[in-house]
């Protein structure tokens, strides 16, 4: 069977679409298909601006965009150009010359900042080992992934050394996640609690995450795959994402302990353990960034969800809330600048040290010898 026949029987590119790519209108209907040499693309018609278009904004490509992005992912995981060509041939039945792959690497260099780190990490991490993946059955299936090379190199940088307890937590959850806690329906993403945001500056802008999402989503044929496709690409090709779909939880006792601390104003009420999965965990600019992908980011406000994630991560690692930043994004906007400390804590001038006999040791006790593993502390400025 020829390659074209194989491709045309596969999923149609751009089959799922919510808004017009030109006017952002929602009155869109299917308008036939465009049969290309190596793929079939769905055509759409917008009643608002009277245009016929495809969901793909990457024009003039001989090869399917999906093939291009999968080639980039394989290369930045550490595969050679020759091995990438073999993998693409096996999966898609398409031959990609080495010079074509080189051209793709140059064309998408701006969206793949991991390029500057790849050579440094190659000697220590094999392509099939650089990303650790664990499948978690938490009501639905989650692919929890850790980029070992980025995690190690970022946390060894002087400006990130104070975040070392995060490493122990991530590896512990990969090996011994308490899966039973995640079978209940009390998810942090369902929270509607109102937080006092008067002291918080929220800024919306278009940045690297938006551009990546815009590129990757052009290849998605099923909306249920949106998160996973963006996560796979960012984890392999950016320079700061260290983990995706990170399982996190906060027990009722831990929540009660936080609420009992002087200066903490936490409007959360729950009689069961709160659980969730952080879409993207990044390390940059001396802080941990908790990032969520939300279609319609500028109008959505998942603040209770992200604040709960930050509080739970602080409890699990013993790290300061001040060292965490929350944001969410889609193809058009990244809404960022929320430090959980601003909403959770009425700042005090003193340092609060939790009683280790009441709290028990923090999660970083599993990393023998890591700095700051003796007493869990929360800093208030």
Short mmCIF file of C-alpha atoms in Angstrom, two decimals:
data_model
loop_
_atom_site.label_atom_id
_atom_site.label_comp_id
_atom_site.label_asym_id
_atom_site.label_seq_id
_atom_site.Cartn_x
_atom_site.Cartn_y
_atom_site.Cartn_z
CA UNK A 1 0.00 0.00 0.00
CA UNK A 2 1.40 3.40 -0.94
CA UNK A 3 2.22 6.08 1.64
CA UNK A 4 -0.59 8.33 0.38
CA UNK A 5 -3.16 5.59 0.89
CA UNK A 6 -1.86 4.93 4.39
CA UNK A 7 -2.05 8.61 5.27
CA UNK A 8 -5.52 9.22 3.90
CA UNK A 9 -6.95 6.44 6.01
CA UNK A 10 -5.38 7.91 9.16
CA UNK A 11 -6.79 10.72 11.28
CA UNK A 12 -7.71 13.89 9.42
CA UNK A 13 -5.51 16.87 10.32
CA UNK A 14 -7.41 19.81 11.82
CA UNK A 15 -10.58 17.78 12.36
CA UNK A 16 -11.24 19.46 15.72
CA UNK A 17 -11.66 23.24 15.80
CA UNK A 18 -13.37 25.59 18.25
CA UNK A 19 -12.83 29.06 16.73
CA UNK A 20 -11.92 30.77 13.49
CA UNK A 21 -8.16 31.34 13.22
CA UNK A 22 -8.79 34.78 11.65
CA UNK A 23 -11.60 36.47 13.60
CA UNK A 24 -11.83 34.12 16.61
CA UNK A 25 -15.53 33.59 15.86
CA UNK A 26 -17.34 30.43 16.96
CA UNK A 27 -19.68 30.09 13.95
CA UNK A 28 -17.50 27.59 12.08
CA UNK A 29 -18.61 24.57 10.03
CA UNK A 30 -16.81 21.86 8.07
CA UNK A 31 -16.31 22.67 4.40
CA UNK A 32 -14.90 19.53 2.79
CA UNK A 33 -11.33 18.22 2.82
CA UNK A 34 -8.06 19.00 1.10
CA UNK A 35 -6.13 15.93 -0.06
CA UNK A 36 -2.39 16.55 -0.01
CA UNK A 37 0.32 14.13 -1.06
CA UNK A 38 1.09 12.96 2.47
CA UNK A 39 -1.95 13.95 4.53
CA UNK A 40 -5.62 14.88 4.47
CA UNK A 41 -6.58 18.28 5.93
CA UNK A 42 -10.03 19.38 7.11
CA UNK A 43 -11.38 22.60 5.57
CA UNK A 44 -13.52 24.98 7.64
CA UNK A 45 -15.87 27.85 6.84
CA UNK A 46 -16.41 30.82 9.16
CA UNK A 47 -19.83 32.46 8.91
CA UNK A 48 -18.58 35.53 10.75
CA UNK A 49 -15.74 36.58 8.43
CA UNK A 50 -16.79 34.51 5.37
CA UNK A 51 -13.48 32.67 5.00
CA UNK A 52 -12.60 29.09 4.10
CA UNK A 53 -9.45 27.92 5.87
CA UNK A 54 -7.61 25.02 7.49
CA UNK A 55 -6.60 24.80 11.13
CA UNK A 56 -2.96 24.68 10.03
CA UNK A 57 -1.26 28.06 9.94
CA UNK A 58 2.08 26.54 8.91
CA UNK A 59 1.74 26.92 5.15
CA UNK A 60 3.76 25.60 2.22
CA UNK A 61 4.98 22.45 3.99
CA UNK A 62 5.81 19.42 1.84
CA UNK A 63 5.76 17.19 4.90
CA UNK A 64 2.93 16.96 7.45
CA UNK A 65 3.50 19.25 10.42
CA UNK A 66 3.01 16.25 12.72
CA UNK A 67 6.02 14.55 11.12
CA UNK A 68 8.10 17.70 11.58
CA UNK A 69 7.24 18.05 15.28
CA UNK A 70 7.80 14.36 16.02
CA UNK A 71 11.21 14.65 14.34
CA UNK A 72 12.10 17.58 16.59
CA UNK A 73 10.99 15.69 19.70
CA UNK A 74 13.08 12.65 18.79
CA UNK A 75 16.16 14.74 17.99
CA UNK A 76 16.03 16.73 21.21
CA UNK A 77 15.62 13.55 23.21
CA UNK A 78 19.12 12.76 21.96
CA UNK A 79 18.61 10.70 18.81
CA UNK A 80 21.00 11.24 15.88
CA UNK A 81 19.69 12.61 12.61
CA UNK A 82 20.03 9.17 11.04
CA UNK A 83 18.09 7.52 13.87
CA UNK A 84 15.37 10.19 13.68
CA UNK A 85 14.92 9.41 9.97
CA UNK A 86 14.58 5.70 10.81
CA UNK A 87 11.98 6.36 13.50
CA UNK A 88 9.91 8.58 11.20
CA UNK A 89 10.07 5.96 8.46
CA UNK A 90 8.91 3.24 10.87
CA UNK A 91 6.04 5.29 12.30
CA UNK A 92 4.75 7.28 9.31
CA UNK A 93 6.17 5.46 6.30
CA UNK A 94 7.79 8.70 5.13
CA UNK A 95 11.47 9.14 4.23
CA UNK A 96 13.06 12.30 5.60
CA UNK A 97 16.52 13.23 4.22
CA UNK A 98 19.12 14.43 6.72
CA UNK A 99 19.31 17.84 5.03
CA UNK A 100 15.54 18.26 5.46
CA UNK A 101 15.79 17.52 9.19
CA UNK A 102 18.63 20.04 9.46
CA UNK A 103 16.42 22.64 7.80
CA UNK A 104 13.62 21.93 10.29
CA UNK A 105 16.02 22.29 13.22
CA UNK A 106 17.09 25.69 11.93
CA UNK A 107 13.53 26.84 11.12
CA UNK A 108 12.13 26.01 14.56
CA UNK A 109 15.23 26.95 16.56
CA UNK A 110 13.41 29.87 18.22
CA UNK A 111 10.71 27.53 19.58
CA UNK A 112 13.17 24.86 20.76
CA UNK A 113 15.54 26.50 23.28
CA UNK A 114 16.67 23.07 24.51
CA UNK A 115 18.97 23.12 21.44
CA UNK A 116 21.65 24.92 23.47
CA UNK A 117 21.55 22.21 26.18
CA UNK A 118 21.35 19.08 24.02
CA UNK A 119 25.10 18.65 23.45
CA UNK A 120 25.84 19.17 27.14
CA UNK A 121 23.39 16.46 28.21
CA UNK A 122 24.13 13.85 25.54
CA UNK A 123 27.08 12.15 27.33
CA UNK A 124 25.10 11.51 30.53
CA UNK A 125 21.62 10.59 29.30
CA UNK A 126 20.60 8.10 26.65
CA UNK A 127 17.63 9.01 24.41
CA UNK A 128 15.43 6.31 25.94
CA UNK A 129 16.37 7.35 29.49
CA UNK A 130 16.39 11.13 29.39
CA UNK A 131 12.64 11.32 30.12
CA UNK A 132 11.21 9.09 32.85
CA UNK A 133 7.56 8.26 32.24
CA UNK A 134 5.08 6.72 34.69
CA UNK A 135 1.48 5.91 33.84
CA UNK A 136 -0.90 6.77 36.70
CA UNK A 137 -4.44 5.40 36.83
CA UNK A 138 -6.17 8.17 38.79
CA UNK A 139 -9.80 7.86 37.65
CA UNK A 140 -8.39 8.58 34.22
CA UNK A 141 -4.93 7.81 32.85
CA UNK A 142 -2.19 10.41 33.38
CA UNK A 143 1.31 10.26 31.87
CA UNK A 144 3.56 11.65 34.58
CA UNK A 145 6.91 12.52 32.96
CA UNK A 146 10.19 13.89 34.33
CA UNK A 147 13.00 15.29 32.18
CA UNK A 148 15.99 13.98 34.12
CA UNK A 149 18.65 16.06 32.38
CA UNK A 150 16.89 19.42 32.79
CA UNK A 151 15.90 18.67 36.38
CA UNK A 152 19.46 17.84 37.35
CA UNK A 153 21.16 20.71 35.55
CA UNK A 154 18.68 23.40 36.58
CA UNK A 155 18.72 22.47 40.27
CA UNK A 156 22.53 22.48 40.33
CA UNK A 157 22.64 26.08 39.12
CA UNK A 158 23.47 28.45 42.03
CA UNK A 159 20.26 30.47 41.68
CA UNK A 160 18.14 27.29 41.98
CA UNK A 161 20.02 25.38 44.69
CA UNK A 162 17.44 26.38 47.30
CA UNK A 163 14.83 24.45 45.29
CA UNK A 164 16.64 21.09 45.61
CA UNK A 165 13.91 19.47 47.76
CA UNK A 166 11.69 19.49 44.65
CA UNK A 167 13.85 16.79 43.09
CA UNK A 168 13.25 14.34 45.93
CA UNK A 169 9.50 14.91 45.77
CA UNK A 170 9.30 14.33 42.01
CA UNK A 171 11.23 11.08 42.20
CA UNK A 172 9.30 9.86 45.21
CA UNK A 173 6.00 10.38 43.42
CA UNK A 174 7.33 8.50 40.40
CA UNK A 175 8.26 5.52 42.56
CA UNK A 176 5.66 5.54 45.34
CA UNK A 177 2.73 7.77 44.45
CA UNK A 178 -0.12 7.14 46.95
CA UNK A 179 -2.56 6.23 44.18
CA UNK A 180 -5.41 5.45 46.55
CA UNK A 181 -5.75 9.14 47.45
CA UNK A 182 -6.48 10.01 43.82
CA UNK A 183 -9.57 7.83 43.46
CA UNK A 184 -11.87 10.33 45.20
CA UNK A 185 -13.72 13.13 43.42
CA UNK A 186 -12.25 16.02 45.45
CA UNK A 187 -10.00 17.56 42.80
CA UNK A 188 -8.30 20.92 43.20
CA UNK A 189 -9.44 21.87 39.68
CA UNK A 190 -13.07 21.83 40.84
CA UNK A 191 -12.50 24.50 43.46
CA UNK A 192 -14.47 27.75 43.20
CA UNK A 193 -13.13 29.40 46.34
CA UNK A 194 -12.76 33.17 46.19
CA UNK A 195 -9.29 34.45 47.11
CA UNK A 196 -8.37 37.95 48.08
CA UNK A 197 -6.48 39.10 44.96
CA UNK A 198 -6.19 42.80 45.85
CA UNK A 199 -2.42 42.57 46.33
CA UNK A 200 -1.80 40.44 43.25
CA UNK A 201 -0.71 41.75 39.88
CA UNK A 202 -2.06 39.61 37.01
CA UNK A 203 -0.52 40.25 33.61
CA UNK A 204 -1.64 38.75 30.28
CA UNK A 205 0.76 38.60 27.35
CA UNK A 206 1.74 36.38 24.42
CA UNK A 207 4.97 34.51 25.04
CA UNK A 208 6.88 31.32 24.19
CA UNK A 209 4.22 28.97 25.64
CA UNK A 210 1.53 30.56 23.45
CA UNK A 211 3.59 30.20 20.30
CA UNK A 212 4.36 26.56 21.08
CA UNK A 213 0.71 25.78 21.77
CA UNK A 214 -0.30 27.52 18.54
CA UNK A 215 2.15 25.35 16.59
CA UNK A 216 1.43 22.02 18.26
CA UNK A 217 -2.36 22.28 18.28
CA UNK A 218 -2.37 22.49 14.49
CA UNK A 219 -1.53 18.77 14.49
CA UNK A 220 -4.14 17.66 17.05
CA UNK A 221 -7.04 15.65 15.62
CA UNK A 222 -8.78 15.01 18.94
CA UNK A 223 -9.36 17.71 21.56
CA UNK A 224 -8.73 15.16 24.31
CA UNK A 225 -5.13 14.99 23.11
CA UNK A 226 -4.44 18.72 23.39
CA UNK A 227 -2.76 18.65 26.80
CA UNK A 228 -0.64 15.59 26.05
CA UNK A 229 0.66 16.85 22.70
CA UNK A 230 1.69 20.23 24.12
CA UNK A 231 3.25 18.56 27.16
CA UNK A 232 5.31 16.12 25.06
CA UNK A 233 6.67 18.88 22.86
CA UNK A 234 7.50 21.36 25.63
CA UNK A 235 9.10 18.74 27.86
CA UNK A 236 11.42 17.62 25.05
CA UNK A 237 12.23 20.96 23.43
CA UNK A 238 12.13 23.84 25.91
CA UNK A 239 14.81 24.63 28.47
CA UNK A 240 12.76 25.01 31.69
CA UNK A 241 9.95 22.40 31.84
CA UNK A 242 11.17 19.62 34.14
CA UNK A 243 7.95 17.60 34.64
CA UNK A 244 4.37 17.31 33.37
CA UNK A 245 1.18 15.87 34.89
CA UNK A 246 2.75 16.02 38.35
CA UNK A 247 0.47 14.36 40.95
CA UNK A 248 -0.09 16.51 44.03
CA UNK A 249 -2.25 16.26 47.14
CA UNK A 250 -3.14 18.06 50.36
CA UNK A 251 -4.76 16.22 53.26
CA UNK A 252 -7.42 17.69 55.53
CA UNK A 253 -5.02 17.68 58.49
CA UNK A 254 -2.38 19.54 56.51
CA UNK A 255 -4.90 22.09 55.37
CA UNK A 256 -6.06 22.58 58.95
CA UNK A 257 -2.46 23.08 60.09
CA UNK A 258 -1.88 25.76 57.45
CA UNK A 259 -5.10 27.55 58.37
CA UNK A 260 -4.13 27.55 62.04
CA UNK A 261 -0.88 29.43 61.40
CA UNK A 262 -0.90 33.14 62.31
CA UNK A 263 -1.06 35.31 59.21
CA UNK A 264 -2.43 32.65 56.86
CA UNK A 265 -5.75 33.45 55.18
CA UNK A 266 -6.78 30.33 53.24
CA UNK A 267 -10.47 30.21 52.20
CA UNK A 268 -10.40 26.47 51.44
CA UNK A 269 -12.93 24.10 52.99
CA UNK A 270 -12.68 20.35 52.41
CA UNK A 271 -13.43 17.24 54.46
CA UNK A 272 -11.44 14.97 52.13
CA UNK A 273 -7.92 15.03 50.66
CA UNK A 274 -7.60 17.44 47.75
CA UNK A 275 -5.76 16.02 44.73
CA UNK A 276 -4.72 17.19 41.30
CA UNK A 277 -2.11 17.04 38.53
CA UNK A 278 0.08 20.00 37.61
CA UNK A 279 0.16 20.35 33.81
CA UNK A 280 3.67 21.82 33.64
CA UNK A 281 6.29 22.28 36.33
CA UNK A 282 9.08 24.66 35.36
CA UNK A 283 12.22 25.96 37.04
CA UNK A 284 13.36 29.42 35.98
CA UNK A 285 14.46 32.76 37.37
CA UNK A 286 15.04 31.33 40.83
CA UNK A 287 11.46 30.04 41.25
CA UNK A 288 9.20 27.07 40.62
CA UNK A 289 6.54 27.87 38.03
CA UNK A 290 3.22 26.02 38.23
CA UNK A 291 1.73 26.31 34.75
CA UNK A 292 -1.66 25.17 33.44
CA UNK A 293 -2.93 24.96 29.88
CA UNK A 294 -6.43 26.47 29.68
CA UNK A 295 -8.21 27.05 26.35
CA UNK A 296 -9.60 30.57 26.63
CA UNK A 297 -6.89 31.59 29.10
CA UNK A 298 -7.61 35.31 29.16
CA UNK A 299 -11.21 34.82 30.27
CA UNK A 300 -10.61 31.87 32.61
CA UNK A 301 -9.46 32.30 36.19
CA UNK A 302 -8.29 28.94 37.59
CA UNK A 303 -6.87 30.71 40.63
CA UNK A 304 -8.29 28.35 43.31
CA UNK A 305 -6.87 25.35 41.45
CA UNK A 306 -3.37 26.79 41.02
CA UNK A 307 -3.24 28.21 44.53
CA UNK A 308 -4.17 24.82 45.95
CA UNK A 309 -1.44 23.19 43.84
CA UNK A 310 1.10 25.67 45.23
CA UNK A 311 0.04 25.12 48.82
CA UNK A 312 0.20 21.34 48.36
CA UNK A 313 3.61 21.53 46.70
CA UNK A 314 4.90 23.71 49.52
CA UNK A 315 3.65 21.16 52.05
CA UNK A 316 5.10 18.19 50.18
CA UNK A 317 8.55 19.74 49.72
CA UNK A 318 8.94 22.17 52.62
CA UNK A 319 9.70 24.94 50.13
CA UNK A 320 8.50 28.53 50.50
CA UNK A 321 5.32 29.69 48.87
CA UNK A 322 7.29 32.80 47.97
CA UNK A 323 9.43 30.63 45.65
CA UNK A 324 6.44 29.64 43.51
CA UNK A 325 4.72 31.45 40.64
CA UNK A 326 1.42 30.39 39.06
CA UNK A 327 0.32 31.00 35.46
CA UNK A 328 -1.95 29.62 32.76
CA UNK A 329 -1.91 29.91 28.98
CA UNK A 330 -3.49 29.10 25.61
CA UNK A 331 -2.50 29.89 22.00
CA UNK A 332 -3.15 33.62 22.46
CA UNK A 333 -2.37 34.56 26.05
CA UNK A 334 -0.25 33.63 29.03
CA UNK A 335 -1.73 34.99 32.26
CA UNK A 336 1.00 35.09 34.85
CA UNK A 337 2.53 36.89 37.77
CA UNK A 338 0.60 35.28 40.62
CA UNK A 339 2.75 34.47 43.61
CA UNK A 340 0.65 32.21 45.84
CA UNK A 341 2.13 33.88 48.88
CA UNK A 342 0.31 37.10 48.03
CA UNK A 343 -3.08 35.40 48.30
CA UNK A 344 -2.42 32.79 50.96
CA UNK A 345 -0.48 34.87 53.41
CA UNK A 346 -0.98 38.21 55.06
CA UNK A 347 2.71 38.92 55.00
CA UNK A 348 4.49 39.22 58.33
CA UNK A 349 7.94 40.52 59.07
CA UNK A 350 9.00 37.36 60.88
CA UNK A 351 9.94 33.83 59.93
CA UNK A 352 7.46 31.09 60.75
CA UNK A 353 9.04 27.73 61.54
CA UNK A 354 6.61 24.86 61.77
CA UNK A 355 6.94 22.47 64.66
CA UNK A 356 8.52 19.27 63.20
CA UNK A 357 6.93 17.16 65.92
CA UNK A 358 3.44 18.29 64.80
CA UNK A 359 4.07 18.23 61.05
CA UNK A 360 6.50 15.36 60.72
CA UNK A 361 9.43 15.66 58.31
CA UNK A 362 8.77 17.13 54.87
CA UNK A 363 8.93 15.11 51.69
CA UNK A 364 12.55 16.08 51.09
CA UNK A 365 13.58 13.68 53.85
CA UNK A 366 13.66 11.08 51.09
CA UNK A 367 16.65 12.85 49.55
CA UNK A 368 19.41 12.06 52.00
CA UNK A 369 21.85 14.91 52.38
CA UNK A 370 19.88 17.54 50.49
CA UNK A 371 20.09 21.01 52.03
CA UNK A 372 17.15 22.10 54.10
CA UNK A 373 15.86 18.59 54.80
CA UNK A 374 15.88 18.86 58.57
CA UNK A 375 12.93 21.15 59.36
CA UNK A 376 10.06 22.14 57.10
CA UNK A 377 9.83 25.91 56.97
CA UNK A 378 7.59 28.53 55.40
CA UNK A 379 9.08 31.99 54.97
CA UNK A 380 6.94 35.08 55.23
CA UNK A 381 8.28 38.43 54.15
#
